Coordinates of C-alpha atoms and ligand atoms in Angstrom, one line a residue:
M1 CA 281.8 259.1 1.0
A2 CA 278.1 259.2 1.6
I3 CA 277.3 260.4 -2.6
V4 CA 280.2 257.6 -3.6
A5 CA 278.2 255.3 -0.7
A6 CA 275.3 255.9 -2.9
A7 CA 276.5 254.6 -6.0
L8 CA 274.9 250.9 -5.4
A9 CA 271.7 251.1 -3.2
G10 CA 272.2 248.8 -0.6
T11 CA 275.7 249.5 0.0
A12 CA 275.3 250.3 3.4
G13 CA 274.8 246.7 5.0
V14 CA 278.3 245.6 3.5
A15 CA 279.6 245.1 6.4
A16 CA 282.2 242.9 6.3
E17 CA 286.0 243.4 5.9
G18 CA 289.0 241.1 5.6
W19 CA 288.5 240.0 1.2
Q20 CA 291.5 240.7 -1.1
A21 CA 289.3 240.6 -4.7
G22 CA 290.2 240.7 -8.1
A23 CA 288.5 239.4 -11.9
A24 CA 289.3 239.4 -15.0
R25 CA 287.3 238.9 -18.7
V26 CA 289.8 237.6 -21.9
S27 CA 287.9 236.9 -25.6
I28 CA 288.1 232.2 -26.4
A29 CA 285.9 233.4 -29.3
P30 CA 288.2 231.2 -31.9
E31 CA 290.1 232.3 -33.9
E32 CA 289.0 230.2 -37.1
P33 CA 286.2 228.6 -38.1
V34 CA 285.6 224.9 -35.7
W35 CA 282.5 223.0 -35.2
M36 CA 280.2 224.2 -33.0
A37 CA 278.8 221.9 -29.7
G38 CA 275.6 221.4 -29.1
Y39 CA 273.0 220.3 -32.0
A40 CA 273.5 217.3 -34.5
A41 CA 271.8 219.1 -36.7
R42 CA 273.7 220.8 -37.3
T43 CA 275.4 220.2 -41.4
G44 CA 279.6 222.8 -41.6
P45 CA 281.8 224.9 -39.1
S46 CA 281.4 227.7 -37.3
E47 CA 280.8 231.2 -40.0
G48 CA 282.4 233.8 -37.7
V49 CA 281.2 235.7 -34.1
H50 CA 278.4 237.0 -33.0
G51 CA 278.7 239.4 -29.9
G52 CA 282.2 237.8 -27.8
L53 CA 282.1 234.0 -25.7
H54 CA 284.3 234.9 -22.9
A55 CA 286.4 233.1 -20.6
R56 CA 286.4 234.9 -17.3
A57 CA 288.0 234.9 -13.5
L58 CA 286.3 235.3 -9.9
V59 CA 289.7 236.1 -7.8
L60 CA 288.8 236.1 -3.3
G61 CA 291.2 235.4 -0.5
D62 CA 290.3 235.6 2.8
A63 CA 291.6 237.6 6.6
R64 CA 293.3 233.9 6.6
G65 CA 295.2 234.1 3.4
R66 CA 292.5 231.8 2.0
R67 CA 291.9 231.9 -1.9
L68 CA 289.1 230.8 -4.6
V69 CA 288.9 231.2 -7.8
V70 CA 286.2 230.6 -9.4
V71 CA 286.0 230.8 -13.5
T72 CA 283.5 230.8 -16.2
L73 CA 283.6 230.2 -19.8
D74 CA 280.8 230.6 -22.4
L75 CA 281.6 226.8 -23.9
I76 CA 279.1 223.8 -24.2
E77 CA 280.5 221.4 -22.4
I78 CA 284.0 220.1 -19.8
P79 CA 285.5 217.0 -20.5
A80 CA 287.6 215.3 -18.5
S81 CA 291.1 215.8 -21.6
L82 CA 289.8 220.0 -20.8
R83 CA 289.4 219.8 -17.2
D84 CA 292.5 218.1 -16.7
R85 CA 294.0 220.8 -18.9
I86 CA 292.7 223.5 -16.2
A87 CA 293.4 222.0 -14.0
A88 CA 297.1 221.7 -14.9
M89 CA 298.0 225.4 -15.9
A90 CA 296.4 226.5 -12.1
A91 CA 298.2 224.1 -10.1
D92 CA 301.6 224.7 -12.0
R93 CA 301.2 228.0 -12.7
H94 CA 298.9 229.5 -9.3
G95 CA 299.9 226.9 -6.3
L96 CA 295.9 226.8 -6.7
A97 CA 294.6 222.7 -5.4
P98 CA 291.7 221.7 -6.9
H99 CA 289.0 223.3 -4.2
E100 CA 290.2 226.3 -5.0
L101 CA 289.3 226.6 -8.6
L102 CA 285.2 226.2 -9.7
V103 CA 284.9 225.9 -13.4
N104 CA 281.8 227.0 -15.0
V105 CA 280.3 226.5 -18.1
S106 CA 277.3 228.6 -19.2
H107 CA 276.3 225.5 -21.5
T108 CA 276.2 227.7 -24.6
H109 CA 275.0 226.2 -27.5
G110 CA 276.7 228.1 -29.8
G111 CA 280.5 227.4 -28.9
P112 CA 283.0 225.3 -30.4
M113 CA 282.8 221.5 -29.6
V114 CA 286.4 221.1 -27.2
S115 CA 286.7 217.3 -27.5
S116 CA 288.5 215.3 -30.7
R117 CA 286.7 212.2 -28.8
T118 CA 283.4 212.8 -29.1
I119 CA 283.4 214.7 -32.5
A120 CA 284.3 211.7 -33.3
D121 CA 281.6 210.1 -31.8
W122 CA 279.2 211.9 -34.1
G123 CA 280.8 210.8 -37.0
I124 CA 282.4 215.0 -38.1
D125 CA 285.6 214.9 -40.6
P126 CA 288.6 214.2 -38.2
V127 CA 289.6 217.7 -39.8
W128 CA 287.5 219.0 -37.3
G129 CA 289.7 217.2 -33.9
R130 CA 292.3 218.5 -34.3
R131 CA 290.7 221.9 -35.1
A132 CA 289.6 221.5 -31.5
E133 CA 292.5 220.4 -30.0
A134 CA 294.5 223.3 -30.8
Y135 CA 291.9 225.9 -30.0
V136 CA 291.8 224.2 -26.7
E137 CA 295.6 224.6 -26.1
W138 CA 295.4 228.2 -27.0
L139 CA 291.9 227.9 -25.4
V140 CA 293.6 227.1 -21.7
E141 CA 296.5 229.9 -22.0
R142 CA 293.3 232.5 -22.7
I143 CA 292.7 231.0 -18.9
D144 CA 295.4 231.2 -17.6
D145 CA 296.0 234.6 -18.9
A146 CA 292.2 235.3 -16.9
I147 CA 293.5 234.5 -13.7
R148 CA 296.8 236.3 -14.2
Q149 CA 295.2 239.1 -14.6
A150 CA 292.6 239.2 -12.1
L151 CA 294.9 237.9 -9.2
A152 CA 297.6 240.8 -10.0
G153 CA 293.8 243.1 -9.8
R154 CA 293.0 241.5 -6.3
A155 CA 292.8 244.6 -3.6
P156 CA 290.5 244.8 -0.2
A157 CA 287.1 244.8 -1.3
L158 CA 283.1 243.4 0.5
L159 CA 281.1 240.8 -0.3
G160 CA 277.4 240.6 0.1
F161 CA 274.5 238.5 -1.2
S162 CA 271.6 238.9 -2.1
A163 CA 268.9 236.8 -4.9
S164 CA 265.7 237.3 -7.0
R165 CA 263.7 235.0 -9.2
C166 CA 263.5 235.4 -13.4
G167 CA 260.1 234.0 -15.2
F168 CA 262.1 232.4 -18.2
A169 CA 262.8 229.0 -17.8
M170 CA 260.5 225.6 -18.2
N171 CA 260.7 222.5 -17.3
R172 CA 260.7 220.3 -20.8
R173 CA 260.1 217.5 -20.3
L174 CA 256.5 216.6 -21.1
P175 CA 254.9 213.3 -20.6
T176 CA 252.4 211.3 -23.3
P177 CA 251.3 208.7 -23.6
E178 CA 254.0 207.4 -25.6
G179 CA 256.3 208.3 -22.9
M180 CA 259.0 211.6 -21.7
R181 CA 258.8 214.1 -24.6
L182 CA 261.9 217.2 -25.3
A183 CA 259.1 219.6 -25.3
P184 CA 257.9 222.6 -23.2
N185 CA 256.3 221.2 -20.0
P186 CA 254.2 224.5 -18.1
D187 CA 253.8 221.6 -14.8
G188 CA 256.8 220.6 -14.6
P189 CA 259.9 221.9 -12.2
V190 CA 261.5 224.6 -12.2
D191 CA 264.1 227.1 -9.9
H192 CA 263.3 230.8 -11.0
D193 CA 266.2 232.2 -8.0
V194 CA 268.9 234.0 -9.4
P195 CA 271.4 234.2 -6.3
V196 CA 273.9 237.0 -6.8
L197 CA 277.1 237.3 -5.1
R198 CA 278.3 241.1 -5.4
I199 CA 282.4 242.1 -4.9
L200 CA 282.8 245.9 -4.2
A201 CA 285.5 248.2 -3.9
A202 CA 286.0 250.1 -0.3
D203 CA 284.6 253.4 -1.9
G204 CA 280.6 251.2 -2.5
T205 CA 281.6 251.0 -6.6
L206 CA 280.5 247.3 -7.7
R207 CA 283.8 245.6 -8.9
A208 CA 282.5 241.6 -9.7
V209 CA 278.7 240.6 -9.6
L210 CA 278.7 236.4 -9.5
F211 CA 275.2 235.1 -10.4
G212 CA 273.3 232.4 -11.6
Y213 CA 270.0 231.0 -13.0
A214 CA 269.3 226.7 -13.9
C215 CA 267.9 227.1 -16.9
H216 CA 270.1 225.6 -20.5
A217 CA 271.5 227.9 -22.7
T218 CA 269.3 227.3 -26.3
A219 CA 267.7 230.5 -26.5
L220 CA 269.5 230.6 -29.9
G221 CA 269.0 227.6 -31.8
P222 CA 271.5 225.9 -34.0
T223 CA 273.0 228.8 -35.6
R224 CA 276.4 228.2 -37.6
T225 CA 277.2 232.0 -36.4
L226 CA 279.8 231.7 -32.2
H227 CA 277.6 233.2 -29.6
G228 CA 276.9 233.6 -25.9
D229 CA 273.2 232.4 -25.9
Y230 CA 271.3 234.0 -23.4
P231 CA 274.1 233.7 -19.9
G232 CA 276.9 235.8 -22.5
I233 CA 274.1 239.2 -22.8
A234 CA 272.8 239.5 -19.4
M235 CA 276.7 239.1 -19.0
D236 CA 277.5 242.1 -21.8
Q237 CA 274.9 244.3 -20.4
L238 CA 275.5 243.8 -16.5
E239 CA 279.3 245.2 -18.1
R240 CA 278.2 247.1 -19.7
D241 CA 275.1 248.9 -16.9
H242 CA 278.4 248.2 -14.6
P243 CA 281.7 250.2 -16.4
G244 CA 284.4 248.8 -15.4
S245 CA 282.7 245.7 -13.7
V246 CA 283.1 241.5 -14.8
A247 CA 279.8 240.3 -14.7
L248 CA 280.3 236.4 -14.4
F249 CA 277.6 233.7 -15.3
L250 CA 277.2 230.0 -12.8
A251 CA 274.5 227.9 -14.7
G252 CA 272.8 226.3 -12.1
C253 CA 270.9 222.9 -12.5
G254 CA 269.0 223.7 -15.6
G255 CA 269.8 220.5 -17.5
D256 CA 265.9 219.0 -17.4
Q257 CA 265.5 223.8 -18.8
D258 CA 264.7 225.8 -21.4
P259 CA 264.3 229.1 -22.2
A260 CA 260.4 230.1 -22.9
P261 CA 260.6 231.2 -26.0
R262 CA 263.4 230.1 -27.9
R263 CA 263.4 230.9 -30.8
D264 CA 265.2 232.9 -32.0
E265 CA 267.6 236.2 -32.2
A266 CA 264.8 238.0 -30.5
D267 CA 264.0 235.9 -27.4
A268 CA 268.2 235.3 -26.5
L269 CA 267.6 239.0 -26.4
A270 CA 264.4 239.5 -23.9
N271 CA 266.0 236.2 -22.0
G272 CA 269.4 237.7 -21.3
K273 CA 267.5 240.8 -20.3
A274 CA 264.9 239.6 -18.4
L275 CA 268.4 237.9 -16.5
A276 CA 270.3 241.2 -15.9
A277 CA 267.5 243.1 -14.7
A278 CA 266.3 240.8 -12.3
V279 CA 270.1 240.9 -10.7
E280 CA 270.0 244.5 -10.8
A281 CA 266.8 243.4 -8.5
A282 CA 268.9 241.4 -6.0
L283 CA 271.2 244.4 -6.6
E284 CA 268.5 246.7 -5.5
Q285 CA 268.4 244.7 -1.9
A286 CA 270.1 245.4 1.1
P287 CA 272.6 241.7 0.5
L288 CA 273.4 239.4 3.5
P289 CA 277.2 240.7 4.4
L290 CA 280.0 238.1 4.0
P291 CA 282.2 237.6 6.9
A292 CA 285.9 236.9 5.9
R293 CA 286.1 232.9 5.9
L294 CA 286.4 231.2 3.1
E295 CA 286.3 226.6 3.5
A296 CA 286.2 224.4 0.2
S297 CA 286.1 220.9 -0.9
Q298 CA 286.0 219.0 -3.7
R299 CA 285.3 215.5 -4.3
P300 CA 284.7 213.3 -6.9
C301 CA 281.2 211.1 -5.8
A302 CA 281.3 207.9 -7.5
L303 CA 278.1 207.4 -9.2
A304 CA 277.3 203.6 -10.5
F305 CA 276.0 202.9 -14.3
A306 CA 273.2 200.5 -14.9
D307 CA 274.7 197.1 -16.4
L308 CA 274.8 197.0 -19.5
P309 CA 272.2 195.5 -22.0
P310 CA 272.6 192.3 -22.9
R311 CA 275.2 191.2 -25.4
A312 CA 272.7 190.3 -28.2
V313 CA 270.8 193.2 -27.9
L314 CA 274.4 196.3 -27.6
E315 CA 274.6 193.6 -31.0
A316 CA 271.4 193.9 -32.1
R317 CA 271.7 198.0 -31.9
A318 CA 275.4 198.5 -34.2
A319 CA 273.8 197.1 -36.8
S320 CA 270.9 200.1 -36.1
P321 CA 271.0 202.5 -40.1
D322 CA 271.0 205.9 -36.7
G323 CA 275.2 206.3 -37.0
F324 CA 275.1 207.6 -33.7
V325 CA 273.0 204.3 -32.0
A326 CA 275.6 201.9 -33.6
R327 CA 278.8 203.6 -32.8
H328 CA 277.8 203.7 -29.3
A329 CA 276.9 199.8 -29.2
R330 CA 280.1 199.5 -31.2
Y331 CA 281.9 201.4 -28.5
V332 CA 280.1 199.2 -25.3
L333 CA 280.5 196.6 -27.1
D334 CA 284.7 197.3 -27.4
A335 CA 285.1 198.5 -23.9
W336 CA 283.3 196.4 -22.4
P337 CA 283.5 192.2 -24.4
A338 CA 283.1 190.3 -22.2
P339 CA 279.4 189.8 -20.1
G340 CA 280.8 190.4 -16.5
D341 CA 282.5 193.1 -17.8
R342 CA 281.7 197.6 -16.0
P343 CA 282.2 200.1 -17.0
P344 CA 284.0 201.8 -13.8
D345 CA 282.1 204.8 -11.6
Y346 CA 282.0 208.1 -12.8
P347 CA 283.1 210.9 -10.9
L348 CA 281.4 213.2 -10.5
P349 CA 282.2 216.3 -9.0
V350 CA 281.6 218.2 -5.6
H351 CA 282.7 221.6 -5.1
V352 CA 281.4 223.5 -1.8
V353 CA 282.1 227.1 -1.0
Q354 CA 281.3 227.9 2.4
F355 CA 281.3 231.5 3.0
G356 CA 281.5 232.0 7.2
A357 CA 278.2 230.8 8.6
A358 CA 276.0 232.6 6.2
L359 CA 275.9 231.6 2.3
T360 CA 277.1 227.7 1.3
L361 CA 277.9 227.5 -2.1
V362 CA 277.4 223.4 -3.4
A363 CA 278.4 224.0 -7.5
L364 CA 277.9 220.1 -9.1
G365 CA 279.7 218.1 -11.8
G366 CA 277.4 217.6 -15.3
E367 CA 274.1 218.8 -15.7
P368 CA 271.6 218.2 -13.0
M369 CA 267.7 218.4 -12.9
A370 CA 266.8 221.0 -11.5
D371 CA 264.9 218.9 -8.6
Y372 CA 268.6 219.0 -7.5
A373 CA 268.7 222.3 -6.5
L374 CA 265.1 222.1 -5.2
R375 CA 266.5 219.1 -2.5
L376 CA 269.6 220.2 -1.4
K377 CA 268.3 224.2 -0.9
R378 CA 265.6 222.6 1.3
E379 CA 267.3 220.4 2.7
L380 CA 270.3 222.5 3.5
A381 CA 268.6 225.9 4.8
T382 CA 269.8 227.3 8.2
E383 CA 268.4 230.5 10.0
G384 CA 270.3 233.5 9.3
G385 CA 271.8 231.4 6.2
A386 CA 272.0 231.2 2.3
V387 CA 272.3 228.5 0.0
W388 CA 273.2 228.7 -3.6
V389 CA 273.3 225.1 -5.7
A390 CA 274.9 225.4 -9.6
G391 CA 276.1 222.6 -11.8
Y392 CA 277.8 222.2 -15.3
S393 CA 281.1 222.5 -13.1
N394 CA 284.0 221.0 -13.1
L395 CA 283.8 217.7 -15.3
V396 CA 280.6 218.3 -17.6
H397 CA 279.6 215.8 -19.7
A398 CA 276.6 214.3 -18.0
Y399 CA 273.2 214.5 -17.6
V400 CA 272.4 214.4 -13.8
P401 CA 268.6 212.6 -13.7
T402 CA 267.2 212.2 -10.3
K403 CA 265.5 209.0 -9.4
R404 CA 262.2 210.0 -10.7
V405 CA 263.9 211.4 -13.9
L406 CA 265.0 207.6 -14.9
A407 CA 262.6 206.2 -13.7
E408 CA 260.4 208.1 -15.9
G409 CA 262.6 207.8 -19.0
G410 CA 263.4 210.3 -22.0
Y411 CA 266.3 212.2 -23.1
E412 CA 268.1 213.4 -20.2
G413 CA 270.0 210.9 -18.6
T414 CA 269.1 208.0 -20.6
E415 CA 267.7 208.4 -24.5
A416 CA 270.9 211.7 -24.1
V417 CA 273.6 208.8 -22.6
I418 CA 274.7 207.8 -26.9
Y419 CA 275.6 211.5 -27.3
Q420 CA 277.1 211.9 -24.3
S421 CA 279.7 208.9 -24.8
L422 CA 279.1 208.0 -21.8
P423 CA 278.2 203.8 -21.4
G424 CA 274.6 204.1 -20.4
P425 CA 272.4 205.9 -18.3
F426 CA 273.3 205.8 -14.8
R427 CA 272.6 203.4 -11.6
D428 CA 269.4 204.1 -10.1
D429 CA 270.7 205.7 -6.3
C430 CA 272.9 208.2 -7.9
E431 CA 270.4 210.3 -6.6
E432 CA 270.8 209.3 -3.3
R433 CA 274.6 208.9 -3.5
I434 CA 274.9 212.7 -4.4
V435 CA 272.8 214.2 -2.2
T436 CA 275.0 211.8 0.6
A437 CA 277.7 213.8 -0.7
V438 CA 276.6 217.6 -0.4
R439 CA 275.4 216.7 3.3
R440 CA 278.8 215.2 4.4
D441 CA 280.7 218.5 1.9
V442 CA 279.0 220.5 4.1
E443 CA 278.2 219.2 7.2
A444 CA 282.3 219.2 7.3
A445 CA 282.8 222.8 5.9
R446 CA 280.5 224.8 8.1
A447 CA 281.9 222.9 11.2
A448 CA 285.6 224.4 10.4
A449 CA 284.6 227.7 9.5
A450 CA 282.0 228.2 12.9
P451 CA 283.6 230.8 14.2
Ligands
ZN1 ZN1 272.6 220.1 -22.0

């Protein structure tokens, strides 16, 4: 027994019982060519797959039979159309309510586009929009399969939390005399934490590991080969090193973070291996045992958009030679034609999962700036408990800037809105709205999870 328990250092620290857990991995690599997401510079469809794209599911059940299903996808985004289909499938076939299902994307820029709307807004041939719709239909069946396999494989488990650090994420908002540029900024904020949730079988072997990192999956540039970028490499490496386990990457608040360096496949490999090594370092630590008591909520936080520009400005933009600028201006003019028209608020999902008094997991929608994780971890800290802040969850097709980033301007949250089919930038109270919503939901979850 002692020999088996020593299979993973630190196992002895995990004493909490009463969990049931299962995990599974399925391929979601498109079986025919698709238009790839993430770079407007691509001029043709995908040409094969390198290293695979996967959906992974982790099912956790606590001592009272409460469930949490975490689904991670090697995709760039979760538009509302995809979110709704996954949620409907999970509710109809598995009885899962929104607070029981956390869907996170790695934000790989080497995956397929999953929205015919985005394909139209990018001015790409509609034939690829129809391909994307067909892919999404197939994808939802694959996700169903992953959840089904994870549920079927449920067995008694021990859960523990630990963390380490990894250094390749670099801030990418560089102040210049001409304004903010999208370029490496070694002096900007970063979140280098690597939070790690280990799921062990009763004999101490690693059955699944859920780990986070806050950085764009852009180590590889605009290749035409489908790939999972550094997160895919890290997950594959961990699964090879722990045979029989499933490794799931939960993307953090990396909206303003890029890998450094990020030139080619060698960099993606180095970054992926560095992240896998950081997860191993966390697994070497004695973990914080997680009691088998889950509380969760998922509620939208309403974010208002800033006032639309005057009609004359939009009409000038509609005549721009830049197709992205012109198409976006025409969309706004058509959708909100009268001077007093306002776009409806944006429903940013806030998912909170509380593991007894030991761990608070906050998963925000969209692409949050690293400052959200830094601020929330500071403000939500408790004596003896841990806080994990993820992004890219449940509804992902908007940057989530802070008040400072909105005031500074630049790509994230301002210039990027034309690539994300949004009416315009958010109003500058978005940070306070999000922090207020998170604090309210975390307080409620902690009160409910108290023994
Ligand atoms: Zn992004």
